[in-house]
PDB file of C-alpha atoms in Angstrom:
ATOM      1  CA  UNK A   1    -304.260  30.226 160.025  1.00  0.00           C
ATOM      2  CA  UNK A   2    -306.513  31.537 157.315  1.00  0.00           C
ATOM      3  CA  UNK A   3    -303.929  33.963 156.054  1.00  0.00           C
ATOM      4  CA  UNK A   4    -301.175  31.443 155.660  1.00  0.00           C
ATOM      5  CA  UNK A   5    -303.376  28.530 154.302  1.00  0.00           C
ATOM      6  CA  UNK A   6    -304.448  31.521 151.731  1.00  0.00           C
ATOM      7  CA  UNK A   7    -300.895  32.696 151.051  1.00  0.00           C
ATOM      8  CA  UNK A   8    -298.698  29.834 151.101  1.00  0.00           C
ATOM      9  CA  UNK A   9    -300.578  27.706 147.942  1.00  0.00           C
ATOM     10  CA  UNK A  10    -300.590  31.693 146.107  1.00  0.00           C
ATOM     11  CA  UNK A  11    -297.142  32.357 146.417  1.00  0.00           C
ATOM     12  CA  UNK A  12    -296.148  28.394 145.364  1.00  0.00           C
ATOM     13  CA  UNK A  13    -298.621  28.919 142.427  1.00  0.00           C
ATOM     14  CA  UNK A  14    -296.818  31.999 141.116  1.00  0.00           C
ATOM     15  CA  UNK A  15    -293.550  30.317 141.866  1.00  0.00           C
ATOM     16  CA  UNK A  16    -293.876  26.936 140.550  1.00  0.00           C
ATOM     17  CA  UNK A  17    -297.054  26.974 138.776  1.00  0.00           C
ATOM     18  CA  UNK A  18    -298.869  24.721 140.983  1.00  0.00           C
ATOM     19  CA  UNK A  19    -299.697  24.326 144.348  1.00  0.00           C
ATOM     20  CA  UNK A  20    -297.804  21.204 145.446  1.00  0.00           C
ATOM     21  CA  UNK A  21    -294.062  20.502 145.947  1.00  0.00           C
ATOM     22  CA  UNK A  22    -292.931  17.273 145.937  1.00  0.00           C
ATOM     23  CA  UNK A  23    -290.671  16.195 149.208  1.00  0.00           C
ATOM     24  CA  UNK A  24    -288.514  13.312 148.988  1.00  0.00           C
ATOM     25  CA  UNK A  25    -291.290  10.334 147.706  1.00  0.00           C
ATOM     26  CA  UNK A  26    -294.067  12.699 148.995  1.00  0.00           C
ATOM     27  CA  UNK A  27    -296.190  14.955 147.110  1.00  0.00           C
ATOM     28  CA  UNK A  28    -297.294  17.898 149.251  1.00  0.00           C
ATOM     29  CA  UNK A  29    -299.857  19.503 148.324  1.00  0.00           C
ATOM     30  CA  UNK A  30    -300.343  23.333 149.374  1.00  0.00           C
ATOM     31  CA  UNK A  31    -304.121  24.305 149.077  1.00  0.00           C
ATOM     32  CA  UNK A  32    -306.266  24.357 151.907  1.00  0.00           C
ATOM     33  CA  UNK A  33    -307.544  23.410 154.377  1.00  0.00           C
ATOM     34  CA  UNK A  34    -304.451  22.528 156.315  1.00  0.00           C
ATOM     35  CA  UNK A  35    -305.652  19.980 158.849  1.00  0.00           C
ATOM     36  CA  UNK A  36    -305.437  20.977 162.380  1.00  0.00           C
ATOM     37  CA  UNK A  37    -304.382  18.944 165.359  1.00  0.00           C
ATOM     38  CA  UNK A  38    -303.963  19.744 169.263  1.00  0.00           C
ATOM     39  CA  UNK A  39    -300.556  18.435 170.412  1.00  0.00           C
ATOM     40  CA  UNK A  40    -301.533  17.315 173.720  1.00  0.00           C
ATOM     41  CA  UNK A  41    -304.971  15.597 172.240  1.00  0.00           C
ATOM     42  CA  UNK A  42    -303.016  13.705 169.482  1.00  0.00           C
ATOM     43  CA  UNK A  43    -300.686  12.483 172.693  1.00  0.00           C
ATOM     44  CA  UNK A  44    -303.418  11.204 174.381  1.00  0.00           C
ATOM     45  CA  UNK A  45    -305.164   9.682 171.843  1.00  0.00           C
ATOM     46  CA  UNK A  46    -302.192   7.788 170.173  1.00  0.00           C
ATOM     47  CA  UNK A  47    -300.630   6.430 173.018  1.00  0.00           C
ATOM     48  CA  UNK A  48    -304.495   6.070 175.019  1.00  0.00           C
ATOM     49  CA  UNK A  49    -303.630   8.923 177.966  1.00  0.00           C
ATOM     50  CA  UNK A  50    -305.960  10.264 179.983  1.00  0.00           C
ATOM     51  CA  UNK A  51    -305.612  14.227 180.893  1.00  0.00           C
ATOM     52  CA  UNK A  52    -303.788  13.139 183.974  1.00  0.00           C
ATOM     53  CA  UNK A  53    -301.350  10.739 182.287  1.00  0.00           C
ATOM     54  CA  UNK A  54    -300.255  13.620 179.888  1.00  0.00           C
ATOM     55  CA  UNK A  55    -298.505  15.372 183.271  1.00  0.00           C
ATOM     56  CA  UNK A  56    -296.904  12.027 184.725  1.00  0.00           C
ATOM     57  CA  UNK A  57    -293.818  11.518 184.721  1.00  0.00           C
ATOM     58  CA  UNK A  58    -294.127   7.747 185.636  1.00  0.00           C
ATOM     59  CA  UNK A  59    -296.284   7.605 182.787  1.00  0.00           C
ATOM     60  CA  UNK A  60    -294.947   9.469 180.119  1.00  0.00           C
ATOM     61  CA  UNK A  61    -291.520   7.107 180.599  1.00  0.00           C
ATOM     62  CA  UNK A  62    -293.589   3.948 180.059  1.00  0.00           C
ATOM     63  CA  UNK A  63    -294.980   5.772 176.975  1.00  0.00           C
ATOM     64  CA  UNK A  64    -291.428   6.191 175.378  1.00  0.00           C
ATOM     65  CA  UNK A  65    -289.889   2.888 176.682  1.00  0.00           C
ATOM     66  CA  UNK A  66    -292.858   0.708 175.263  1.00  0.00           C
ATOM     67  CA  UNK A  67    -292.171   2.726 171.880  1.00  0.00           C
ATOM     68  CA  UNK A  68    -288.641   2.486 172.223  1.00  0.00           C
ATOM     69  CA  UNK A  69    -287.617   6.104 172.362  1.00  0.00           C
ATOM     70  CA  UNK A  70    -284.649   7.521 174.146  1.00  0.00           C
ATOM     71  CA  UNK A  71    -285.808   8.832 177.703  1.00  0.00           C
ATOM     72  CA  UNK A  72    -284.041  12.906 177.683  1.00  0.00           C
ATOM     73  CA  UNK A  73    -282.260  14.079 180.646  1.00  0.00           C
ATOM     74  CA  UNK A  74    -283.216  15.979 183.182  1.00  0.00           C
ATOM     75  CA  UNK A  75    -282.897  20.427 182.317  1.00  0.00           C
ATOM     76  CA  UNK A  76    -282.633  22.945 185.053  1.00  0.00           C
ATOM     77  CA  UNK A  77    -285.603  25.526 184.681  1.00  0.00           C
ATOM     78  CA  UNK A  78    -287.763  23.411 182.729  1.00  0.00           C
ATOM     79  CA  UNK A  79    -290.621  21.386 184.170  1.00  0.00           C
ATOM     80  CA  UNK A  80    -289.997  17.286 182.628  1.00  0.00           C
ATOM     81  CA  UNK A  81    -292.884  16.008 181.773  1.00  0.00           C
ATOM     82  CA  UNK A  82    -292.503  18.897 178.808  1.00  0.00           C
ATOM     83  CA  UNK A  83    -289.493  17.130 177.406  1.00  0.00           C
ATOM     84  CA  UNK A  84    -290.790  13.845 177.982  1.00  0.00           C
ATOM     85  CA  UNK A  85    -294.302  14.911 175.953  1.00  0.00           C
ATOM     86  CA  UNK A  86    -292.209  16.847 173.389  1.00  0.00           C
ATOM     87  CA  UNK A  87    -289.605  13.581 172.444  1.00  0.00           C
ATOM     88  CA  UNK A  88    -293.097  11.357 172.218  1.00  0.00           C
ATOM     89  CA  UNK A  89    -294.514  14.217 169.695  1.00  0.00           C
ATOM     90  CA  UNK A  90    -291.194  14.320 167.821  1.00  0.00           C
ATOM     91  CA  UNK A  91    -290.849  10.880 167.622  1.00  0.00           C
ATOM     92  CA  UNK A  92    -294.270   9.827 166.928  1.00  0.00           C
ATOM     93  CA  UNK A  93    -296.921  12.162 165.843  1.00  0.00           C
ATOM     94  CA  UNK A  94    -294.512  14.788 164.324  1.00  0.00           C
ATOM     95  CA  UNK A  95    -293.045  12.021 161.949  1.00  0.00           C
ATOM     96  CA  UNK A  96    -296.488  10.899 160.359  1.00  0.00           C
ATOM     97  CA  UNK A  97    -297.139  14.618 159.409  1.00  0.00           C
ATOM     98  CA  UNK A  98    -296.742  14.922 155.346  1.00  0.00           C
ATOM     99  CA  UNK A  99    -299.392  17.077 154.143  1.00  0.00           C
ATOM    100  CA  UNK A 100    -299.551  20.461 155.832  1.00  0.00           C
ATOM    101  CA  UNK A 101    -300.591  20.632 159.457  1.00  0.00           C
ATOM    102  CA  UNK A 102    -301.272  23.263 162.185  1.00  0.00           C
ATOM    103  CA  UNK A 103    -300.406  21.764 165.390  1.00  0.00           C
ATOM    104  CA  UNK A 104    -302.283  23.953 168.174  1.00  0.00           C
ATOM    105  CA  UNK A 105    -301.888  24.250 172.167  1.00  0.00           C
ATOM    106  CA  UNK A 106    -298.220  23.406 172.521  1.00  0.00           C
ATOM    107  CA  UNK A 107    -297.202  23.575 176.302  1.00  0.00           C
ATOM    108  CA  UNK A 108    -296.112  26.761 177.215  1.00  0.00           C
ATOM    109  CA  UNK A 109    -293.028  25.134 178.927  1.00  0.00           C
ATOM    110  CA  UNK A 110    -291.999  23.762 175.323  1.00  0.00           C
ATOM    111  CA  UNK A 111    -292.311  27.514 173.489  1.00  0.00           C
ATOM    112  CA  UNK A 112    -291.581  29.882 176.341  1.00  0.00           C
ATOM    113  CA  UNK A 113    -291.462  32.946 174.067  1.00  0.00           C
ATOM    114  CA  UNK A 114    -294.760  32.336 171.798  1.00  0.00           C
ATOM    115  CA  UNK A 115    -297.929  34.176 172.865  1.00  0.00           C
ATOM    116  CA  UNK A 116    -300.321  32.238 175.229  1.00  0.00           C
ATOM    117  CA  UNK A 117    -303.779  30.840 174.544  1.00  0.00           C
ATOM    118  CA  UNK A 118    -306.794  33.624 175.723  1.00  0.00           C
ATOM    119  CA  UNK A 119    -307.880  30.140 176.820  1.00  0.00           C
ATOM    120  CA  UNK A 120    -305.335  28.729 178.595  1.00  0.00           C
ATOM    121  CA  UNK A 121    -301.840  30.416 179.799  1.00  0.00           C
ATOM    122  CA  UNK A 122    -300.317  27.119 180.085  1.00  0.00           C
ATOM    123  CA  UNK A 123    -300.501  26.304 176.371  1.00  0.00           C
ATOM    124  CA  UNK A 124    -299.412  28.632 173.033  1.00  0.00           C
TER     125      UNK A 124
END
């Protein structure tokens, strides 16, 4: 993360002669520190989950009905409750993200191929 956060605003300052791009209506700005959130904590704490509630079905559905979200269909080979947390991200969290943003521990059921956590196999 250090390498990128270092690199990115260098490469946009030789480029552009500044460290900020502008996006639409927003002004992004490049320089560090990028500010760094865990996908399934920023779940629980927008939408009030408890650890549990994160890996319930049931639960997950009320989450995206009460926000109005469309409820994705069933996959073969992929466990549900990891499409049901990833249209809640997308919809929700993933949307208020302007400035730069390092989103850590996504479910390994969401990126099959990245490398797993030391931590935690289960997560990226």
């Amino acid at each position: 993360m250090a390498l990128t956060e270092a690199l990115i605003p260098e490469l946009c300052q030789k480029i552009r002669q500044k460290t900020s791009v502008q996006f639409g209506e927003h002004e992004i700005e490049l320089m560090g520190p990028y500010r760094r959130i865990s996908y399934l904590g920023s779940l629980k704490d927008h939408f009030t989950l408890s650890e549990q509630d994160l890996f319930d079905e049931a639960k997950l559905i009320e989450c995206l009905k009460g926000a109005k979200i469309p409820i994705p269909p069933k996959r073969a080979g992929k466990p549900y409750f990891a499409d049901l947390q990833n249209a809640l991200f997308e919809e929700t969290i993933e949307k208020g993200l302007i400035q730069p943003t390092f989103v850590t521990g996504y479910p390994k059921a969401i990126s099959p191929l990245a490398r797993s956590s030391k931590d935690n196999p289960e997560i990226t």
